[in-house]
Short mmCIF file of C-alpha atoms in Angstrom, two decimals:
data_model
loop_
_atom_site.label_atom_id
_atom_site.label_comp_id
_atom_site.label_asym_id
_atom_site.label_seq_id
_atom_site.Cartn_x
_atom_site.Cartn_y
_atom_site.Cartn_z
CA MET A 1 49.39 -37.93 136.16
CA ALA A 2 52.20 -35.74 134.88
CA GLN A 3 52.35 -35.95 131.16
CA GLU A 4 56.12 -35.52 131.20
CA ASN A 5 58.06 -38.73 130.51
CA LEU A 6 61.71 -37.79 130.76
CA SER A 7 63.72 -40.62 129.07
CA VAL A 8 67.40 -41.38 128.56
CA VAL A 9 67.77 -41.96 124.81
CA LEU A 10 70.82 -43.12 122.84
CA HIS A 11 70.65 -41.64 119.32
CA ALA A 12 73.99 -42.83 118.03
CA LYS A 13 77.42 -43.90 119.24
CA GLY A 14 78.46 -41.28 121.87
CA ASP A 15 75.16 -39.37 121.49
CA LEU A 16 73.19 -39.73 124.71
CA ARG A 17 70.27 -37.37 125.31
CA LEU A 18 67.59 -36.61 127.86
CA GLU A 19 64.28 -36.07 126.12
CA ASN A 20 60.54 -36.05 126.81
CA ARG A 21 58.47 -38.78 125.27
CA PRO A 22 54.69 -39.42 125.57
CA VAL A 23 53.47 -41.40 128.56
CA PRO A 24 52.56 -44.82 127.03
CA GLU A 25 49.22 -46.62 127.45
CA PRO A 26 49.39 -50.27 128.68
CA GLY A 27 48.09 -53.00 126.39
CA PRO A 28 45.66 -55.68 127.69
CA ASN A 29 48.46 -57.80 129.24
CA GLU A 30 50.69 -54.88 130.32
CA VAL A 31 51.07 -52.52 133.21
CA LEU A 32 52.08 -48.88 133.20
CA LEU A 33 54.82 -48.33 135.74
CA GLN A 34 56.16 -45.17 137.37
CA MET A 35 59.83 -46.01 137.38
CA HIS A 36 61.70 -45.57 140.63
CA SER A 37 65.24 -47.01 140.51
CA VAL A 38 67.23 -48.12 137.47
CA GLY A 39 70.82 -49.35 137.63
CA ILE A 40 73.36 -48.62 134.91
CA CYS A 41 74.88 -51.80 133.45
CA GLY A 42 78.15 -52.16 131.60
CA SER A 43 76.16 -53.03 128.45
CA ASP A 44 74.31 -49.66 128.61
CA VAL A 45 77.72 -47.94 128.69
CA HIS A 46 79.02 -50.14 125.91
CA TYR A 47 76.11 -49.23 123.61
CA TRP A 48 76.78 -45.54 124.44
CA GLN A 49 80.46 -45.80 123.66
CA HIS A 50 80.38 -48.14 120.67
CA GLY A 51 76.81 -48.15 119.30
CA ARG A 52 76.71 -51.98 119.28
CA ILE A 53 77.36 -55.20 121.20
CA GLY A 54 78.25 -58.07 118.85
CA ASP A 55 75.42 -58.53 116.38
CA PHE A 56 73.11 -56.08 118.24
CA VAL A 57 73.64 -52.75 116.44
CA LEU A 58 71.85 -49.48 117.20
CA GLN A 59 69.85 -48.51 114.07
CA LYS A 60 67.43 -45.99 115.60
CA PRO A 61 67.14 -43.99 118.89
CA MET A 62 66.75 -46.34 121.85
CA VAL A 63 65.84 -45.80 125.51
CA LEU A 64 68.55 -47.33 127.72
CA GLY A 65 68.15 -49.23 131.04
CA HIS A 66 67.16 -52.75 132.00
CA GLU A 67 67.96 -53.12 135.75
CA ALA A 68 64.73 -51.64 137.13
CA ALA A 69 61.97 -51.48 139.68
CA GLY A 70 58.92 -49.23 139.85
CA ARG A 71 55.29 -48.76 141.00
CA VAL A 72 52.25 -49.87 139.07
CA VAL A 73 50.02 -46.87 138.15
CA LYS A 74 47.69 -48.49 135.61
CA VAL A 75 46.86 -52.09 134.58
CA GLY A 76 45.77 -53.50 131.27
CA SER A 77 42.29 -55.02 130.88
CA ALA A 78 43.50 -58.68 131.13
CA VAL A 79 45.79 -58.18 134.16
CA THR A 80 44.45 -59.67 137.36
CA HIS A 81 47.50 -60.34 139.60
CA LEU A 82 48.66 -56.74 139.92
CA LYS A 83 46.97 -53.48 140.92
CA PRO A 84 47.86 -49.79 141.01
CA GLY A 85 50.25 -49.07 143.98
CA ASP A 86 52.01 -52.44 143.76
CA ARG A 87 55.82 -52.21 143.87
CA VAL A 88 57.42 -54.46 141.32
CA ALA A 89 60.81 -55.64 139.98
CA ILE A 90 61.00 -55.93 136.18
CA GLU A 91 62.39 -58.94 134.32
CA PRO A 92 63.58 -57.26 131.08
CA GLY A 93 63.43 -60.32 128.81
CA VAL A 94 59.95 -61.20 127.60
CA PRO A 95 59.44 -64.02 125.03
CA ARG A 96 57.43 -62.89 122.02
CA GLU A 97 56.28 -66.38 121.01
CA MET A 98 55.76 -69.82 122.51
CA ASP A 99 58.63 -71.46 120.64
CA GLU A 100 60.57 -74.63 121.59
CA PHE A 101 62.89 -72.64 123.95
CA PHE A 102 59.86 -71.24 125.79
CA LYS A 103 58.35 -74.70 126.13
CA ARG A 104 61.61 -76.10 127.52
CA GLY A 105 61.81 -73.34 130.10
CA LYS A 106 64.83 -71.74 128.41
CA TYR A 107 63.01 -68.69 127.09
CA ASN A 108 66.22 -66.60 127.47
CA LEU A 109 67.52 -68.42 124.38
CA SER A 110 64.48 -67.62 122.14
CA PRO A 111 65.83 -65.73 119.08
CA THR A 112 62.79 -63.43 118.98
CA ILE A 113 62.80 -62.43 122.69
CA PHE A 114 62.04 -58.84 123.60
CA PHE A 115 64.83 -57.45 125.80
CA CYS A 116 64.90 -53.97 127.34
CA ALA A 117 67.67 -51.75 125.87
CA THR A 118 68.80 -54.25 123.27
CA PRO A 119 68.35 -52.91 119.73
CA PRO A 120 65.69 -52.40 118.57
CA ASP A 121 63.86 -52.68 121.90
CA ASP A 122 63.53 -49.68 124.23
CA GLY A 123 64.58 -49.94 127.84
CA ASN A 124 63.08 -48.50 131.00
CA LEU A 125 65.33 -45.61 131.98
CA CYS A 126 62.45 -43.09 132.00
CA ARG A 127 59.70 -41.75 134.25
CA TYR A 128 56.94 -43.98 132.87
CA TYR A 129 57.21 -47.32 131.13
CA THR A 130 54.88 -50.18 130.04
CA HIS A 131 55.87 -53.84 130.45
CA ASN A 132 54.31 -57.32 130.20
CA ALA A 133 52.60 -57.85 133.53
CA ASN A 134 53.71 -61.50 133.71
CA PHE A 135 57.33 -60.28 133.88
CA CYS A 136 56.74 -57.82 136.70
CA TYR A 137 57.23 -59.40 140.14
CA LYS A 138 55.60 -57.95 143.25
CA LEU A 139 58.15 -56.88 145.92
CA PRO A 140 57.52 -57.62 149.60
CA ASP A 141 57.56 -54.59 151.91
CA SER A 142 60.94 -55.67 153.27
CA VAL A 143 62.57 -55.32 149.82
CA SER A 144 63.41 -51.80 148.61
CA PHE A 145 63.09 -50.50 145.05
CA GLU A 146 66.88 -50.50 144.71
CA GLU A 147 67.11 -54.10 145.80
CA GLY A 148 64.35 -54.80 143.25
CA ALA A 149 66.43 -53.16 140.53
CA LEU A 150 69.47 -55.21 141.60
CA ILE A 151 67.53 -58.47 141.03
CA GLU A 152 68.55 -58.18 137.34
CA PRO A 153 72.33 -58.46 137.96
CA LEU A 154 71.69 -60.85 140.85
CA SER A 155 69.80 -63.10 138.37
CA VAL A 156 72.95 -63.41 136.30
CA GLY A 157 74.70 -64.73 139.42
CA ILE A 158 71.83 -67.15 140.12
CA HIS A 159 71.76 -68.45 136.59
CA ALA A 160 75.59 -68.84 136.55
CA CYS A 161 75.62 -70.74 139.89
CA ARG A 162 72.82 -73.00 138.74
CA ARG A 163 74.58 -73.71 135.45
CA ALA A 164 77.75 -74.43 137.48
CA GLY A 165 76.00 -76.74 139.89
CA VAL A 166 77.09 -74.83 143.03
CA SER A 167 75.92 -76.72 146.11
CA LEU A 168 76.72 -77.33 149.74
CA GLY A 169 80.49 -77.56 150.18
CA SER A 170 81.49 -76.43 146.70
CA THR A 171 84.84 -74.72 146.27
CA VAL A 172 84.58 -71.88 143.77
CA LEU A 173 86.92 -69.52 141.89
CA ILE A 174 85.38 -66.29 140.57
CA CYS A 175 87.43 -64.35 137.98
CA GLY A 176 86.56 -60.61 138.20
CA ALA A 177 85.14 -58.64 141.15
CA GLY A 178 82.96 -56.25 139.15
CA PRO A 179 79.17 -56.22 139.76
CA ILE A 180 78.59 -59.64 138.14
CA GLY A 181 81.53 -61.28 139.93
CA LEU A 182 80.21 -59.86 143.27
CA VAL A 183 76.65 -61.07 142.77
CA SER A 184 78.00 -64.51 141.74
CA LEU A 185 79.96 -64.48 145.02
CA LEU A 186 76.83 -63.60 147.04
CA VAL A 187 74.80 -66.37 145.35
CA ALA A 188 77.57 -68.98 145.57
CA LYS A 189 77.84 -68.41 149.32
CA ALA A 190 74.03 -68.49 149.76
CA MET A 191 73.87 -71.78 147.82
CA GLY A 192 76.38 -73.32 150.25
CA ALA A 193 79.85 -72.85 148.74
CA SER A 194 82.35 -73.56 151.48
CA LYS A 195 85.26 -71.63 150.01
CA VAL A 196 85.20 -68.85 147.40
CA ILE A 197 88.32 -67.21 146.00
CA ILE A 198 87.92 -64.10 143.83
CA THR A 199 90.44 -62.38 141.55
CA ASP A 200 90.68 -58.83 140.19
CA LEU A 201 93.17 -56.17 139.09
CA PHE A 202 91.81 -53.63 141.56
CA LYS A 203 92.35 -53.87 145.33
CA GLU A 204 89.25 -51.74 146.08
CA ARG A 205 87.00 -54.23 144.37
CA LEU A 206 88.59 -57.11 146.23
CA GLU A 207 88.00 -55.19 149.52
CA MET A 208 84.34 -55.05 148.63
CA ALA A 209 84.44 -58.81 147.84
CA LYS A 210 85.94 -59.47 151.25
CA GLU A 211 83.11 -57.51 152.90
CA LEU A 212 80.54 -59.53 150.94
CA GLY A 213 81.93 -62.83 152.17
CA ALA A 214 84.80 -63.90 149.84
CA ASP A 215 87.07 -66.30 151.76
CA PHE A 216 90.15 -65.42 149.71
CA GLN A 217 91.10 -62.52 147.43
CA LEU A 218 93.86 -62.60 144.82
CA THR A 219 95.14 -59.38 143.17
CA VAL A 220 96.27 -60.10 139.66
CA LYS A 221 98.63 -58.09 137.47
CA LYS A 222 98.18 -57.68 133.71
CA ASP A 223 101.40 -59.60 132.97
CA ASP A 224 100.63 -62.61 135.20
CA GLY A 225 100.66 -65.83 133.20
CA PRO A 226 97.46 -67.97 133.27
CA GLN A 227 99.24 -71.15 134.49
CA GLU A 228 101.11 -69.19 137.10
CA LEU A 229 97.86 -67.66 138.38
CA ALA A 230 96.14 -71.09 138.34
CA LYS A 231 98.97 -72.35 140.58
CA LYS A 232 98.52 -69.39 142.99
CA VAL A 233 94.79 -70.20 143.24
CA GLU A 234 95.59 -73.81 144.11
CA GLU A 235 98.12 -72.73 146.75
CA ILE A 236 95.72 -70.33 148.40
CA LEU A 237 92.76 -72.80 148.43
CA GLY A 238 94.83 -75.84 149.27
CA ALA A 239 93.36 -77.61 146.27
CA GLN A 240 92.02 -76.76 142.82
CA PRO A 241 88.46 -75.33 142.82
CA GLU A 242 85.64 -77.61 141.61
CA ILE A 243 83.91 -74.73 139.90
CA THR A 244 85.12 -71.54 138.19
CA ILE A 245 82.83 -68.68 137.24
CA GLU A 246 84.55 -66.46 134.67
CA CYS A 247 83.09 -62.93 134.71
CA THR A 248 85.63 -60.87 132.70
CA GLY A 249 85.48 -62.21 129.14
CA VAL A 250 89.27 -61.54 128.95
CA GLU A 251 91.15 -64.23 127.00
CA SER A 252 93.93 -64.69 129.61
CA CYS A 253 91.29 -65.00 132.41
CA ILE A 254 89.41 -67.70 130.48
CA GLN A 255 92.74 -69.54 130.09
CA THR A 256 93.35 -69.19 133.81
CA ALA A 257 89.85 -70.49 134.53
CA LEU A 258 90.46 -73.67 132.55
CA TYR A 259 93.93 -74.34 133.95
CA ALA A 260 92.79 -73.63 137.52
CA THR A 261 89.70 -75.89 137.64
CA ARG A 262 89.93 -79.38 139.10
CA SER A 263 89.67 -82.37 136.73
CA GLY A 264 86.03 -83.28 136.31
CA GLY A 265 85.01 -79.73 137.35
CA VAL A 266 82.96 -77.01 135.64
CA VAL A 267 83.92 -73.65 134.07
CA VAL A 268 80.98 -71.25 133.46
CA LEU A 269 81.66 -68.42 131.05
CA VAL A 270 79.66 -65.33 131.99
CA GLY A 271 81.84 -62.46 130.76
CA LEU A 272 81.65 -61.60 127.06
CA GLY A 273 84.85 -60.78 125.21
CA ALA A 274 86.21 -61.25 121.74
CA PRO A 275 84.22 -63.47 119.40
CA MET A 276 87.29 -65.68 118.79
CA THR A 277 89.30 -66.67 121.89
CA THR A 278 92.35 -68.95 122.14
CA VAL A 279 91.98 -71.38 125.06
CA PRO A 280 93.78 -74.58 126.24
CA LEU A 281 90.88 -76.77 125.04
CA VAL A 282 92.81 -80.01 124.95
CA ASN A 283 93.96 -79.51 128.52
CA ALA A 284 90.30 -79.05 129.56
CA ALA A 285 89.12 -81.97 127.36
CA VAL A 286 91.55 -84.58 128.68
CA ARG A 287 90.73 -83.57 132.24
CA GLU A 288 86.97 -83.64 131.59
CA VAL A 289 86.46 -80.05 132.58
CA ASP A 290 82.99 -78.99 131.39
CA ILE A 291 82.73 -75.54 129.74
CA ARG A 292 79.27 -74.01 130.04
CA GLY A 293 77.95 -70.81 128.58
CA VAL A 294 75.54 -68.36 130.17
CA PHE A 295 73.18 -66.07 128.34
CA ARG A 296 71.42 -63.69 130.71
CA TYR A 297 69.02 -65.80 132.87
CA CYS A 298 65.59 -67.38 133.09
CA ASN A 299 63.25 -68.32 135.93
CA THR A 300 65.31 -66.45 138.52
CA TRP A 301 63.14 -63.56 139.86
CA PRO A 302 61.14 -65.68 142.39
CA MET A 303 64.36 -67.14 143.82
CA ALA A 304 66.05 -63.71 143.95
CA ILE A 305 63.08 -62.14 145.79
CA ALA A 306 63.06 -65.01 148.27
CA MET A 307 66.82 -64.60 148.86
CA LEU A 308 66.46 -60.86 149.49
CA SER A 309 63.35 -60.94 151.62
CA SER A 310 64.74 -63.74 153.84
CA GLY A 311 68.02 -61.83 154.33
CA LYS A 312 70.06 -64.71 152.90
CA VAL A 313 71.55 -62.28 150.39
CA ASN A 314 72.36 -58.56 150.96
CA VAL A 315 72.89 -56.56 147.77
CA LYS A 316 72.62 -53.12 149.38
CA PRO A 317 76.38 -52.51 149.61
CA LEU A 318 76.68 -52.82 145.81
CA VAL A 319 75.05 -49.36 145.30
CA THR A 320 77.85 -46.82 145.61
CA HIS A 321 76.48 -43.85 143.63
CA ARG A 322 72.99 -42.34 143.15
CA PHE A 323 71.89 -39.68 140.67
CA PRO A 324 68.53 -38.14 139.87
CA LEU A 325 67.27 -38.98 136.33
CA GLU A 326 68.08 -35.41 135.22
CA GLN A 327 71.82 -36.14 135.83
CA ALA A 328 71.84 -39.32 133.69
CA VAL A 329 74.76 -38.24 131.52
CA GLN A 330 76.93 -37.64 134.62
CA ALA A 331 75.81 -41.00 136.01
CA PHE A 332 76.87 -42.76 132.81
CA GLU A 333 80.21 -40.99 132.91
CA THR A 334 80.73 -42.17 136.51
CA THR A 335 80.08 -45.77 135.39
CA ARG A 336 82.30 -45.41 132.34
CA GLN A 337 85.17 -44.30 134.57
CA GLY A 338 84.72 -47.47 136.68
CA LEU A 339 84.07 -45.49 139.85
CA GLY A 340 82.37 -47.48 142.62
CA ILE A 341 80.38 -50.64 141.95
CA LYS A 342 76.77 -49.89 140.93
CA VAL A 343 75.42 -46.52 139.90
CA MET A 344 71.66 -46.09 140.45
CA LEU A 345 69.41 -43.57 138.72
CA LYS A 346 66.40 -42.30 140.62
CA CYS A 347 63.44 -41.74 138.25
CA ASP A 348 60.71 -40.53 140.64
CA LYS A 349 61.11 -36.80 141.30
CA ASN A 350 59.11 -37.11 144.56
CA ASP A 351 60.87 -40.18 145.94
CA GLN A 352 64.65 -40.36 145.77
CA ASN A 353 64.92 -42.94 148.62
CA PRO A 354 66.51 -46.37 148.06
#
């Protein structure tokens, strides 16, 4: 095995470097992976630009990347369900202890969880990476490495739609047609939503949403009022949506989401914005509109793999740009500029295929 482990390391705000690190050895319950495809997430770019997200502050150099798939090259002594050569998708959040959240199946809420590329935990944007084997999921032959890497954002959509209670016949409003809005759209349709309307500032993103199955697209302008937009949504749908999935984190969009949702409906907040946000809470309260939060995901990889392998969901169109690992800085710059939808880094020098 090559002893070169090229890694994308954030040293400080604005200081992104490519450097060689030692190839790690897997512990008893871990596997060593040769990384193949790693997507760049908005949070990776945010850490690069700002050095922090909320309370998570970069204190020491950190490897970025958490949307990933690779091939097993070595297994720890206690690992029995995986073997060298297996292709796997990586769930980046691994509970460190069996606390009450773990026992209740909500391990994503555990305060001590390990999470790739969240300070102080290293991510997997490198040639070789070790991960807990129980959070590596074998990919069927019909699912590519890139699709495996896209299970991470797809999982946000699955968790959001589950929290929202999307089911056969649901009418859904999605605010924001970035990667998370688009995967929420794919999942909502797969779960049986009859009508989905999606909003965004950019026509190109709405074009992609239309290709992926959105029934209606609404281009918004920055000076549109929330109540005015809510009215437009109702006019286009013919009724208020039962469910709204808010993927922007922008205050005015959260306001629109609450005004637009039918009485007795559900608003799920996926996008993260300012810590303090002014919203029409009384309007939502007197109409019994439930407001539900989303923090990452849990128990979603098996469902995502089933959705992809059955063909119920197609995430392939989301990948618009590909770069070899050596061009990571250029790839990050492409994402920062908002070009395309999903930028994918290819970590295996000998296999740059999807």
